[in-house]
Short mmCIF file of C-alpha atoms in Angstrom, two decimals:
data_model
loop_
_atom_site.label_atom_id
_atom_site.label_comp_id
_atom_site.label_asym_id
_atom_site.label_seq_id
_atom_site.Cartn_x
_atom_site.Cartn_y
_atom_site.Cartn_z
CA MET T 8 0.00 0.00 0.00
CA SER T 9 1.43 3.37 -0.99
CA SER T 10 1.78 6.04 1.68
CA PRO T 11 -0.53 9.07 1.52
CA PRO T 12 0.94 12.13 -0.21
CA ARG T 13 2.55 14.74 2.01
CA LYS T 14 0.69 17.98 2.37
CA ALA T 15 2.50 20.53 0.23
CA THR T 16 4.10 23.47 1.95
CA GLN T 17 1.85 26.47 1.58
CA VAL T 18 3.21 29.33 -0.47
CA VAL T 19 2.41 32.70 1.03
CA LYS T 20 2.69 35.99 -0.80
CA GLU T 21 5.98 37.64 0.13
CA VAL T 22 5.57 40.46 2.64
CA ALA T 23 7.83 42.18 5.13
CA PRO T 24 8.02 39.97 8.23
CA LYS T 25 6.21 41.06 11.39
CA ARG T 26 8.40 41.19 14.48
CA PHE T 27 7.40 40.16 18.00
CA ILE T 28 9.28 41.20 21.13
CA PHE T 29 8.74 38.81 24.05
CA LEU T 30 9.40 40.50 27.39
CA LEU T 31 10.21 37.63 29.75
CA LEU T 32 9.45 38.65 33.32
CA ASP T 33 11.16 36.85 36.17
CA ARG T 34 9.48 33.44 36.78
CA PHE T 35 7.32 33.70 33.65
CA THR T 36 5.20 30.71 32.64
CA MET T 37 6.86 28.58 29.97
CA LEU T 38 3.65 27.09 28.59
CA SER T 39 2.05 30.42 27.68
CA PHE T 40 5.34 31.65 26.15
CA ALA T 41 5.88 28.45 24.13
CA SER T 42 2.26 28.51 22.97
CA ALA T 43 2.90 31.96 21.51
CA ILE T 44 6.31 31.56 19.89
CA GLU T 45 5.90 28.08 18.36
CA PRO T 46 3.00 29.03 16.04
CA LEU T 47 5.23 31.77 14.59
CA ARG T 48 8.05 29.32 13.89
CA ILE T 49 5.67 26.83 12.28
CA ALA T 50 3.97 29.56 10.22
CA ASN T 51 7.37 30.39 8.71
CA ARG T 52 8.03 26.73 7.92
CA VAL T 53 4.70 25.83 6.36
CA GLY T 54 4.37 29.24 4.73
CA GLY T 55 7.67 28.80 2.94
CA ALA T 56 8.86 32.30 3.90
CA THR T 57 9.99 34.36 6.86
CA LEU T 58 6.63 35.74 7.88
CA TYR T 59 7.56 36.41 11.50
CA THR T 60 10.69 37.21 13.45
CA TRP T 61 11.13 37.63 17.20
CA LYS T 62 13.47 38.71 19.95
CA LEU T 63 13.56 37.88 23.64
CA ALA T 64 13.85 40.84 25.98
CA GLY T 65 14.30 41.20 29.72
CA GLU T 66 15.15 43.80 32.30
CA ASN T 67 18.74 42.62 32.76
CA GLY T 68 19.29 42.02 29.04
CA GLU T 69 21.12 38.76 29.64
CA THR T 70 18.99 35.86 30.93
CA ALA T 71 15.47 35.21 32.15
CA VAL T 72 14.38 32.29 34.32
CA CYS T 73 10.88 30.86 34.03
CA SER T 74 8.75 29.34 36.79
CA ASN T 75 10.03 25.81 36.16
CA GLY T 76 13.65 26.90 36.54
CA ALA T 77 14.69 26.85 32.87
CA ALA T 78 16.85 29.81 31.81
CA PHE T 79 16.63 31.66 28.49
CA LYS T 80 19.35 33.75 26.87
CA LEU T 81 17.99 37.19 26.00
CA ASP T 82 18.57 39.16 22.81
CA MET T 83 18.06 42.60 24.33
CA GLY T 84 17.29 44.64 27.40
CA LEU T 85 14.67 47.37 27.67
CA ASP T 86 15.80 48.95 24.43
CA GLU T 87 13.76 51.04 22.03
CA ILE T 88 11.76 48.95 19.56
CA ASP T 89 10.15 49.72 16.21
CA ARG T 90 6.64 51.12 16.35
CA ASP T 91 5.48 48.30 14.04
CA ASP T 92 6.63 45.64 16.53
CA THR T 93 4.24 43.70 18.76
CA LEU T 94 5.48 43.58 22.36
CA LEU T 95 4.17 40.68 24.45
CA VAL T 96 4.70 40.64 28.22
CA CYS T 97 5.13 37.06 29.46
CA GLY T 98 4.08 36.88 33.10
CA GLY T 99 3.93 34.10 35.63
CA ILE T 100 4.43 33.70 39.37
CA ASP T 101 4.80 36.75 41.62
CA VAL T 102 4.09 39.11 38.76
CA ALA T 103 3.62 42.10 41.08
CA ARG T 104 7.28 41.91 42.13
CA ALA T 105 8.42 41.33 38.54
CA SER T 106 6.49 44.41 37.32
CA THR T 107 9.23 46.84 38.28
CA ARG T 108 9.34 50.59 37.69
CA ALA T 109 11.82 50.10 34.89
CA VAL T 110 9.54 47.61 33.14
CA THR T 111 6.36 49.68 33.47
CA ALA T 112 8.18 52.85 32.36
CA TRP T 113 9.49 51.03 29.27
CA LEU T 114 6.02 49.77 28.42
CA ARG T 115 4.54 53.26 28.74
CA ARG T 116 7.25 54.68 26.48
CA GLU T 117 6.68 52.07 23.79
CA ALA T 118 2.91 52.56 24.06
CA ARG T 119 3.36 56.28 23.43
CA ARG T 120 5.37 55.40 20.33
CA GLY T 121 2.44 53.35 19.01
CA ALA T 122 3.57 49.76 19.52
CA THR T 123 0.98 47.01 19.93
CA LEU T 124 1.22 45.64 23.49
CA GLY T 125 0.01 42.34 24.88
CA GLY T 126 0.05 40.39 28.12
CA LEU T 127 0.30 36.60 28.24
CA CYS T 128 -0.92 34.80 31.37
CA THR T 129 -0.39 37.28 34.23
CA GLY T 130 1.29 39.74 31.85
CA ALA T 131 -2.02 41.61 31.84
CA TYR T 132 -1.24 42.64 35.42
CA THR T 133 1.95 44.38 34.28
CA LEU T 134 0.11 46.25 31.53
CA ALA T 135 -2.60 47.28 33.99
CA LYS T 136 -0.01 48.44 36.54
CA ALA T 137 1.48 50.63 33.82
CA GLY T 138 -1.99 52.11 33.22
CA LEU T 139 -2.11 50.70 29.69
CA LEU T 140 -5.38 48.78 30.05
CA ASP T 141 -7.53 51.57 31.54
CA GLY T 142 -10.87 51.65 29.73
CA ARG T 143 -9.94 48.54 27.73
CA LYS T 144 -11.33 45.03 27.71
CA ALA T 145 -8.83 42.46 28.96
CA THR T 146 -8.48 39.00 30.45
CA ILE T 147 -6.18 37.23 32.88
CA HIS T 148 -5.93 33.70 34.27
CA TRP T 149 -9.09 32.86 36.25
CA GLU T 150 -7.04 32.25 39.41
CA ASN T 151 -5.92 35.90 39.35
CA GLN T 152 -9.23 37.52 38.49
CA ASP T 153 -10.40 38.24 42.04
CA GLY T 154 -7.29 40.20 42.92
CA PHE T 155 -7.14 41.95 39.53
CA LEU T 156 -10.73 43.19 39.85
CA GLU T 157 -10.01 44.70 43.25
CA GLU T 158 -6.83 46.47 42.11
CA PHE T 159 -7.71 47.69 38.62
CA GLU T 160 -11.25 49.00 38.56
CA GLU T 161 -10.72 50.93 35.31
CA VAL T 162 -10.08 47.74 33.32
CA LYS T 163 -13.04 45.93 31.75
CA LEU T 164 -12.05 42.43 32.81
CA THR T 165 -13.63 39.48 31.01
CA LYS T 166 -13.43 35.71 31.44
CA SER T 167 -12.51 35.15 27.79
CA VAL T 168 -9.67 32.93 26.62
CA PHE T 169 -8.09 35.95 24.94
CA VAL T 170 -9.06 39.55 24.19
CA MET T 171 -8.05 41.85 21.34
CA ASP T 172 -9.02 45.46 22.08
CA GLY T 173 -7.41 47.67 19.49
CA ASN T 174 -3.66 47.49 19.96
CA ARG T 175 -3.95 45.78 23.34
CA LEU T 176 -3.88 41.97 23.48
CA THR T 177 -4.30 39.78 26.56
CA THR T 178 -4.59 36.05 27.14
CA ALA T 179 -5.70 33.91 30.06
CA GLY T 180 -2.50 31.85 30.17
CA GLY T 181 -1.62 28.30 29.22
CA THR T 182 -2.65 27.35 25.70
CA ALA T 183 -4.74 30.52 25.32
CA SER T 184 -1.63 32.10 23.75
CA LEU T 185 -1.94 29.56 20.95
CA ASP T 186 -5.49 30.66 20.16
CA LEU T 187 -4.42 34.31 20.05
CA MET T 188 -1.49 33.62 17.73
CA LEU T 189 -3.63 31.54 15.37
CA LYS T 190 -6.07 34.45 15.22
CA ILE T 191 -3.21 36.82 14.35
CA ILE T 192 -1.81 34.44 11.70
CA ALA T 193 -5.26 34.10 10.13
CA ALA T 194 -5.65 37.90 10.02
CA ASP T 195 -2.18 38.35 8.51
CA HIS T 196 -2.05 35.48 6.02
CA GLY T 197 -5.45 33.79 5.85
CA GLU T 198 -7.29 31.03 7.68
CA ASP T 199 -5.82 28.27 5.55
CA LEU T 200 -2.34 28.97 6.88
CA ALA T 201 -3.62 29.29 10.45
CA ASN T 202 -5.42 25.96 10.14
CA THR T 203 -2.29 24.31 8.75
CA VAL T 204 -0.31 25.61 11.73
CA ALA T 205 -2.98 24.23 14.08
CA ASP T 206 -2.77 20.85 12.33
CA GLN T 207 0.99 20.81 12.82
CA LEU T 208 0.44 21.44 16.53
CA ILE T 209 -2.21 18.67 16.74
CA TYR T 210 -4.62 21.38 17.86
CA ASN T 211 -8.09 20.59 16.59
CA ALA T 212 -10.30 22.86 18.70
CA ILE T 213 -9.28 26.45 18.02
CA ARG T 214 -10.99 28.81 20.45
CA THR T 215 -12.13 32.38 19.77
CA ASP T 216 -12.38 35.46 21.96
CA GLN T 217 -15.98 34.41 22.64
CA ASP T 218 -14.88 31.27 24.49
CA THR T 219 -14.50 31.39 28.26
CA GLN T 220 -11.56 30.05 30.23
CA ARG T 221 -13.07 27.63 32.68
CA LEU T 222 -14.98 24.43 32.09
CA SER T 223 -18.74 24.62 32.42
CA ILE T 224 -20.18 24.12 35.90
CA PRO T 225 -21.56 20.62 35.06
CA THR T 226 -18.12 19.56 33.80
CA ARG T 227 -16.31 21.05 36.79
CA ILE T 228 -18.53 19.36 39.39
CA GLY T 229 -19.00 16.18 37.37
CA VAL T 230 -22.78 16.42 37.54
CA ARG T 231 -25.25 17.36 34.84
CA HIS T 232 -28.26 18.60 36.76
CA PRO T 233 -29.68 21.90 35.42
CA LYS T 234 -31.06 23.17 38.74
CA LEU T 235 -27.90 22.31 40.64
CA SER T 236 -25.81 24.14 38.03
CA GLN T 237 -28.14 27.13 38.24
CA VAL T 238 -27.84 27.33 42.02
CA ILE T 239 -24.02 27.08 41.90
CA GLN T 240 -23.92 29.82 39.27
CA MET T 241 -25.98 32.07 41.58
CA MET T 242 -23.63 31.28 44.47
CA GLU T 243 -20.57 32.17 42.41
CA GLY T 244 -22.20 35.44 41.36
CA ASN T 245 -23.18 36.45 44.89
CA ILE T 246 -20.09 36.10 47.07
CA GLU T 247 -20.10 39.54 48.71
CA ASP T 248 -23.82 39.35 49.52
CA PRO T 249 -24.58 35.65 50.00
CA MET T 250 -28.09 34.42 49.28
CA SER T 251 -29.91 32.28 51.81
CA PRO T 252 -30.70 28.61 51.01
CA ALA T 253 -34.40 29.56 51.01
CA ASP T 254 -33.83 32.28 48.39
CA LEU T 255 -31.69 29.99 46.25
CA ALA T 256 -34.32 27.26 46.39
CA GLU T 257 -37.08 29.68 45.47
CA GLU T 258 -35.12 30.96 42.45
CA VAL T 259 -35.01 27.47 40.94
CA GLY T 260 -38.55 26.48 41.94
CA MET T 261 -37.94 23.97 44.72
CA SER T 262 -38.20 23.78 48.49
CA THR T 263 -35.25 24.27 50.83
CA ARG T 264 -35.50 20.61 51.80
CA GLN T 265 -35.32 19.54 48.14
CA LEU T 266 -32.27 21.77 47.67
CA GLU T 267 -30.59 20.16 50.68
CA ARG T 268 -31.23 16.67 49.27
CA LEU T 269 -29.91 17.73 45.85
CA PHE T 270 -26.58 18.91 47.29
CA ARG T 271 -26.26 15.89 49.58
CA ARG T 272 -26.92 13.49 46.74
CA TYR T 273 -24.55 14.97 44.17
CA LEU T 274 -21.91 16.89 46.18
CA ASN T 275 -22.03 15.16 49.56
CA ARG T 276 -22.36 18.43 51.45
CA SER T 277 -25.04 20.94 52.34
CA PRO T 278 -25.69 24.04 50.19
CA LYS T 279 -24.50 26.16 53.11
CA ARG T 280 -21.20 24.28 53.31
CA TYR T 281 -20.61 24.43 49.55
CA TYR T 282 -21.32 28.17 49.53
CA MET T 283 -18.92 28.69 52.44
CA GLU T 284 -16.15 26.87 50.54
CA LEU T 285 -16.65 29.15 47.52
CA ARG T 286 -16.44 32.24 49.71
CA LEU T 287 -13.33 31.01 51.50
CA GLN T 288 -11.62 30.17 48.19
CA LYS T 289 -12.18 33.73 46.99
CA ALA T 290 -10.92 35.02 50.35
CA ARG T 291 -7.73 33.00 49.98
CA ASN T 292 -7.20 34.36 46.45
CA LEU T 293 -7.59 37.93 47.71
CA LEU T 294 -5.22 37.36 50.62
CA MET T 295 -2.55 35.95 48.31
CA GLN T 296 -3.09 38.26 45.32
CA THR T 297 -3.76 41.68 46.84
CA ASP T 298 -2.74 44.02 49.64
CA MET T 299 -6.33 44.28 50.90
CA SER T 300 -6.68 44.27 54.68
CA VAL T 301 -8.05 41.12 56.28
CA ILE T 302 -11.16 43.09 57.31
CA ASN T 303 -11.81 44.20 53.72
CA VAL T 304 -11.26 40.66 52.45
CA ALA T 305 -13.80 39.43 54.98
CA LEU T 306 -16.37 42.00 53.82
CA ALA T 307 -15.70 41.24 50.14
CA CYS T 308 -16.49 37.59 50.80
CA GLY T 309 -19.70 38.12 52.75
CA PHE T 310 -18.46 37.87 56.34
CA ALA T 311 -19.98 40.35 58.77
CA SER T 312 -17.09 40.27 61.25
CA PRO T 313 -13.35 39.50 61.12
CA SER T 314 -13.68 37.09 64.04
CA HIS T 315 -16.28 34.94 62.23
CA PHE T 316 -14.18 35.07 59.08
CA SER T 317 -11.05 34.00 60.96
CA LYS T 318 -12.89 31.14 62.67
CA CYS T 319 -14.28 29.80 59.36
CA TYR T 320 -10.94 30.24 57.60
CA ARG T 321 -9.04 28.37 60.30
CA SER T 322 -11.57 25.53 60.21
CA HIS T 323 -11.20 25.10 56.45
CA TYR T 324 -7.50 25.86 55.84
CA ASN T 325 -6.04 25.03 59.26
CA THR T 326 -4.47 28.49 59.52
CA THR T 327 -5.68 32.03 60.13
CA PRO T 328 -6.07 34.72 57.45
CA TYR T 329 -3.34 36.74 59.19
CA ARG T 330 -0.87 33.85 59.06
CA GLU T 331 -1.80 33.15 55.43
CA ARG T 332 -0.99 36.76 54.58
CA GLY T 333 2.25 36.56 56.60
CA THR T 334 3.54 33.49 54.73
CA GLN T 335 3.28 35.02 51.26
CA GLY T 336 6.52 34.59 49.40
CA ALA T 337 8.07 32.56 52.20
CA MET T 338 7.86 29.26 50.32
CA PRO T 339 9.45 28.50 46.94
CA GLY T 340 6.86 28.75 44.17
CA ILE T 341 4.44 30.84 46.23
CA GLY T 342 4.15 34.54 45.55
CA VAL T 343 1.72 37.36 46.00
CA ARG T 344 0.23 36.57 42.60
CA LEU T 345 -0.92 33.10 41.68
CA SER T 346 -0.35 31.62 38.23
CA ILE T 347 -0.36 28.28 36.52
#
């Protein structure tokens, strides 16, 4: 049996290559960076021309170390770039510390010169800290959204996989960078080339900016029950002002007792307990991601008093909110900003 013919390399009309500058922050996430740079390399190969070029930049101009410990040799420091370049900030763990004055000043300068700026993973935090996302739509990894919302009220934060708002680009992290780059390749050179690149990457479910980051509630909890999903969605949307079990039950047309049985059957806990766990998870995110006081964190998560909050937190996490705040950055891999 003869082997199937190889797919011919696509021939793309010759154009001046587009250049990307990847700003690698300290402890950036390798996956989101690789998911952005590899589609460019493959586009050049299957396109049969140099469609894209890139350089790696960093504050020290020499090396950058990602969150898994791998080191990358840099091509440049915080040097002036061409206004036609696209500058992508690659963030990761402890992005607040990595977003130095030198970095934010450089980003502001390049923004004034008209460069397109983007943030991969927690890179959106750095752009927001520089004031470059004010009034813009943006996204960031779901684990960082609680803290981001509290700190940057002027940014229109979404839960999308990626966002393109004019010359500002942001992704949610992980493989979301791949979706963004495929979108850019399709806009630059057509969908056929973008689809060929996706095929090379064994990526058969390209997402758009209309797709959300997290799995659906039924998939996350492993249960497909419409009323249960509806109640959990209401809980997640009402953390600061929690709804009572009676109100939740009424909203979905059942009695409180029926709601109790539903949670016991599928989640092995009461609605009250499940709701408490959601509130405490958000509280932990805020403690680790922001400089909010413990009192303000308690209020933001629906606790009327710090003492009640501390008691519930200790029961669930076996430590107090104050100790949680005090241990930030003390352990390797843990910083004031979470990231995958």
